[in-house]
Amino acid sequence: MAITLVNPSGLPRIDVYRQVSVATGSKLVFIAGQVAWDADGVTVGEGDLAAQVEQCYLNIGTALAGVGGTFDDVAKLTVHVVDWTPDKMPLLLGGITRAAAKLGVTPVPPTTLLGVAALDVPEHLVEVEATAVID
């Protein structure tokens, strides 16, 4: 595996992600921000943050599979949530948990969460981009 996830001593331990990833693979994979579109470009879960998060993660899994990778190869995630407030965290985590169960992974690479005013279209509530490293 090209990615080793680490929580160095001296940094807080966060359950939902690791503080550091060490990449040793040879192929960098940059995945465009994924929104809650299905394969036909139809928005999944309009108005439902958890459903949209789930679809974003599933789309990343599909993108990775398309280049010979898996979620275990992800070195970094960036999550953009429209009108973010901390009370949305259970919905965010719920969507991640559902996607993880479907993908059969525990997606805990270093993650940055950003609140944004808007995304590409009004019905999209979240966008997730990923960087992966594959051997």
PDB file of C-alpha atoms in Angstrom:
ATOM      1  CA  MET A   1       0.000   0.000   0.000  1.00  0.00           C
ATOM      2  CA  ALA A   2       1.324   3.442  -0.949  1.00  0.00           C
ATOM      3  CA  ILE A   3      -0.247   5.361   1.956  1.00  0.00           C
ATOM      4  CA  THR A   4       0.572   5.115   5.653  1.00  0.00           C
ATOM      5  CA  LEU A   5      -1.714   7.100   7.963  1.00  0.00           C
ATOM      6  CA  VAL A   6      -0.213   8.432  11.186  1.00  0.00           C
ATOM      7  CA  ASN A   7      -1.270  10.340  14.300  1.00  0.00           C
ATOM      8  CA  PRO A   8       2.072  11.665  15.605  1.00  0.00           C
ATOM      9  CA  SER A   9       2.381  12.171  19.343  1.00  0.00           C
ATOM     10  CA  GLY A  10       1.936  15.807  20.271  1.00  0.00           C
ATOM     11  CA  LEU A  11      -1.072  16.252  17.940  1.00  0.00           C
ATOM     12  CA  PRO A  12      -4.679  15.573  18.923  1.00  0.00           C
ATOM     13  CA  ARG A  13      -6.137  12.187  18.019  1.00  0.00           C
ATOM     14  CA  ILE A  14      -9.230  12.718  15.866  1.00  0.00           C
ATOM     15  CA  ASP A  15     -11.439   9.664  15.352  1.00  0.00           C
ATOM     16  CA  VAL A  16     -12.643  10.511  11.861  1.00  0.00           C
ATOM     17  CA  TYR A  17      -9.241  11.194  10.257  1.00  0.00           C
ATOM     18  CA  ARG A  18      -5.487  10.913  10.788  1.00  0.00           C
ATOM     19  CA  GLN A  19      -3.261  13.965  11.063  1.00  0.00           C
ATOM     20  CA  VAL A  20      -0.613  12.841   8.549  1.00  0.00           C
ATOM     21  CA  SER A  21      -0.325  10.591   5.525  1.00  0.00           C
ATOM     22  CA  VAL A  22       2.981   9.349   4.164  1.00  0.00           C
ATOM     23  CA  ALA A  23       2.894   8.475   0.470  1.00  0.00           C
ATOM     24  CA  THR A  24       5.442   6.131  -1.067  1.00  0.00           C
ATOM     25  CA  GLY A  25       3.760   5.209  -4.362  1.00  0.00           C
ATOM     26  CA  SER A  26       4.772   6.329  -7.811  1.00  0.00           C
ATOM     27  CA  LYS A  27       1.527   7.534  -9.410  1.00  0.00           C
ATOM     28  CA  LEU A  28      -0.241  10.676  -8.152  1.00  0.00           C
ATOM     29  CA  VAL A  29      -3.990  10.803  -8.706  1.00  0.00           C
ATOM     30  CA  PHE A  30      -5.870  14.090  -8.422  1.00  0.00           C
ATOM     31  CA  ILE A  31      -9.642  13.664  -8.384  1.00  0.00           C
ATOM     32  CA  ALA A  32     -11.826  16.619  -9.268  1.00  0.00           C
ATOM     33  CA  GLY A  33     -14.246  17.747  -6.605  1.00  0.00           C
ATOM     34  CA  GLN A  34     -17.077  15.230  -6.583  1.00  0.00           C
ATOM     35  CA  VAL A  35     -20.631  16.368  -6.019  1.00  0.00           C
ATOM     36  CA  ALA A  36     -23.780  14.290  -5.490  1.00  0.00           C
ATOM     37  CA  TRP A  37     -24.312  13.350  -9.124  1.00  0.00           C
ATOM     38  CA  ASP A  38     -25.109   9.814 -10.167  1.00  0.00           C
ATOM     39  CA  ALA A  39     -23.615   8.350 -13.360  1.00  0.00           C
ATOM     40  CA  ASP A  40     -26.265  10.163 -15.420  1.00  0.00           C
ATOM     41  CA  GLY A  41     -25.544  13.583 -13.897  1.00  0.00           C
ATOM     42  CA  VAL A  42     -28.688  13.584 -11.759  1.00  0.00           C
ATOM     43  CA  THR A  43     -28.344  15.039  -8.256  1.00  0.00           C
ATOM     44  CA  VAL A  44     -28.782  12.433  -5.519  1.00  0.00           C
ATOM     45  CA  GLY A  45     -30.319  13.461  -2.193  1.00  0.00           C
ATOM     46  CA  GLU A  46     -31.475  16.971  -2.984  1.00  0.00           C
ATOM     47  CA  GLY A  47     -31.759  18.790   0.358  1.00  0.00           C
ATOM     48  CA  ASP A  48     -30.178  15.843   2.250  1.00  0.00           C
ATOM     49  CA  LEU A  49     -26.593  16.521   3.332  1.00  0.00           C
ATOM     50  CA  ALA A  50     -25.921  12.946   4.515  1.00  0.00           C
ATOM     51  CA  ALA A  51     -27.127  11.444   1.224  1.00  0.00           C
ATOM     52  CA  GLN A  52     -25.025  13.906  -0.769  1.00  0.00           C
ATOM     53  CA  VAL A  53     -21.899  13.201   1.297  1.00  0.00           C
ATOM     54  CA  GLU A  54     -22.450   9.485   0.751  1.00  0.00           C
ATOM     55  CA  GLN A  55     -22.736   9.978  -3.026  1.00  0.00           C
ATOM     56  CA  CYS A  56     -19.594  12.147  -3.121  1.00  0.00           C
ATOM     57  CA  TYR A  57     -17.571   9.430  -1.369  1.00  0.00           C
ATOM     58  CA  LEU A  58     -19.027   6.736  -3.625  1.00  0.00           C
ATOM     59  CA  ASN A  59     -18.061   8.830  -6.655  1.00  0.00           C
ATOM     60  CA  ILE A  60     -14.505   9.107  -5.348  1.00  0.00           C
ATOM     61  CA  GLY A  61     -14.459   5.317  -4.936  1.00  0.00           C
ATOM     62  CA  THR A  62     -15.622   4.966  -8.557  1.00  0.00           C
ATOM     63  CA  ALA A  63     -12.988   7.412  -9.789  1.00  0.00           C
ATOM     64  CA  LEU A  64     -10.257   5.548  -7.897  1.00  0.00           C
ATOM     65  CA  ALA A  65     -11.394   2.165  -9.224  1.00  0.00           C
ATOM     66  CA  GLY A  66     -11.231   3.616 -12.725  1.00  0.00           C
ATOM     67  CA  VAL A  67      -7.474   4.191 -12.352  1.00  0.00           C
ATOM     68  CA  GLY A  68      -6.653   1.040 -10.406  1.00  0.00           C
ATOM     69  CA  GLY A  69      -6.928   2.459  -6.903  1.00  0.00           C
ATOM     70  CA  THR A  70      -9.071   2.264  -3.795  1.00  0.00           C
ATOM     71  CA  PHE A  71      -9.903   4.549  -0.910  1.00  0.00           C
ATOM     72  CA  ASP A  72      -6.861   3.072   0.863  1.00  0.00           C
ATOM     73  CA  ASP A  73      -4.728   5.021  -1.642  1.00  0.00           C
ATOM     74  CA  VAL A  74      -6.169   8.423  -0.664  1.00  0.00           C
ATOM     75  CA  ALA A  75      -3.541  10.713   0.840  1.00  0.00           C
ATOM     76  CA  LYS A  76      -5.759  13.777   1.394  1.00  0.00           C
ATOM     77  CA  LEU A  77      -9.412  14.822   1.226  1.00  0.00           C
ATOM     78  CA  THR A  78     -10.875  18.318   1.107  1.00  0.00           C
ATOM     79  CA  VAL A  79     -14.576  18.651   1.912  1.00  0.00           C
ATOM     80  CA  HIS A  80     -16.516  21.808   1.008  1.00  0.00           C
ATOM     81  CA  VAL A  81     -19.916  22.184   2.707  1.00  0.00           C
ATOM     82  CA  VAL A  82     -22.396  24.941   1.874  1.00  0.00           C
ATOM     83  CA  ASP A  83     -23.297  27.112   4.875  1.00  0.00           C
ATOM     84  CA  TRP A  84     -21.314  24.909   7.263  1.00  0.00           C
ATOM     85  CA  THR A  85     -22.180  24.988  10.958  1.00  0.00           C
ATOM     86  CA  PRO A  86     -20.963  22.491  13.581  1.00  0.00           C
ATOM     87  CA  ASP A  87     -24.484  21.122  14.086  1.00  0.00           C
ATOM     88  CA  LYS A  88     -24.186  19.578  10.586  1.00  0.00           C
ATOM     89  CA  MET A  89     -21.360  17.268  11.735  1.00  0.00           C
ATOM     90  CA  PRO A  90     -23.660  14.268  12.480  1.00  0.00           C
ATOM     91  CA  LEU A  91     -25.055  14.472   8.928  1.00  0.00           C
ATOM     92  CA  LEU A  92     -21.568  14.688   7.445  1.00  0.00           C
ATOM     93  CA  LEU A  93     -20.336  11.739   9.511  1.00  0.00           C
ATOM     94  CA  GLY A  94     -23.502   9.758   8.765  1.00  0.00           C
ATOM     95  CA  GLY A  95     -22.938  10.085   5.024  1.00  0.00           C
ATOM     96  CA  ILE A  96     -19.287   9.095   5.369  1.00  0.00           C
ATOM     97  CA  THR A  97     -20.238   6.075   7.488  1.00  0.00           C
ATOM     98  CA  ARG A  98     -22.806   4.867   4.943  1.00  0.00           C
ATOM     99  CA  ALA A  99     -20.366   5.271   2.049  1.00  0.00           C
ATOM    100  CA  ALA A 100     -17.611   3.521   4.005  1.00  0.00           C
ATOM    101  CA  ALA A 101     -19.889   0.543   4.636  1.00  0.00           C
ATOM    102  CA  LYS A 102     -20.762   0.299   0.931  1.00  0.00           C
ATOM    103  CA  LEU A 103     -17.105   0.673  -0.098  1.00  0.00           C
ATOM    104  CA  GLY A 104     -15.825  -1.688   2.603  1.00  0.00           C
ATOM    105  CA  VAL A 105     -13.250   0.845   3.851  1.00  0.00           C
ATOM    106  CA  THR A 106     -12.502   3.139   6.754  1.00  0.00           C
ATOM    107  CA  PRO A 107     -11.833   6.491   5.017  1.00  0.00           C
ATOM    108  CA  VAL A 108      -9.642   8.352   7.509  1.00  0.00           C
ATOM    109  CA  PRO A 109      -6.944  10.185   5.502  1.00  0.00           C
ATOM    110  CA  PRO A 110      -6.045  13.721   6.542  1.00  0.00           C
ATOM    111  CA  THR A 111      -9.083  15.850   5.793  1.00  0.00           C
ATOM    112  CA  THR A 112      -9.754  19.560   5.554  1.00  0.00           C
ATOM    113  CA  LEU A 113     -13.346  20.740   6.054  1.00  0.00           C
ATOM    114  CA  LEU A 114     -14.261  24.120   4.587  1.00  0.00           C
ATOM    115  CA  GLY A 115     -17.515  26.025   4.807  1.00  0.00           C
ATOM    116  CA  VAL A 116     -18.427  27.724   1.542  1.00  0.00           C
ATOM    117  CA  ALA A 117     -21.172  30.103   0.444  1.00  0.00           C
ATOM    118  CA  ALA A 118     -22.199  28.078  -2.613  1.00  0.00           C
ATOM    119  CA  LEU A 119     -21.132  25.373  -5.038  1.00  0.00           C
ATOM    120  CA  ASP A 120     -21.708  24.873  -8.776  1.00  0.00           C
ATOM    121  CA  VAL A 121     -25.509  24.625  -8.563  1.00  0.00           C
ATOM    122  CA  PRO A 122     -27.903  25.469  -5.720  1.00  0.00           C
ATOM    123  CA  GLU A 123     -28.958  21.850  -5.075  1.00  0.00           C
ATOM    124  CA  HIS A 124     -25.390  20.722  -4.288  1.00  0.00           C
ATOM    125  CA  LEU A 125     -24.646  20.925  -0.565  1.00  0.00           C
ATOM    126  CA  VAL A 126     -21.191  19.322  -0.512  1.00  0.00           C
ATOM    127  CA  GLU A 127     -18.182  18.714  -2.747  1.00  0.00           C
ATOM    128  CA  VAL A 128     -15.292  16.394  -1.921  1.00  0.00           C
ATOM    129  CA  GLU A 129     -11.940  16.321  -3.692  1.00  0.00           C
ATOM    130  CA  ALA A 130      -9.235  13.722  -3.213  1.00  0.00           C
ATOM    131  CA  THR A 131      -5.544  13.205  -3.826  1.00  0.00           C
ATOM    132  CA  ALA A 132      -4.310   9.630  -3.987  1.00  0.00           C
ATOM    133  CA  VAL A 133      -1.009   7.843  -4.511  1.00  0.00           C
ATOM    134  CA  ILE A 134      -0.883   4.457  -6.188  1.00  0.00           C
ATOM    135  CA  ASP A 135       2.095   2.086  -6.407  1.00  0.00           C
TER     136      ASP A 135
END
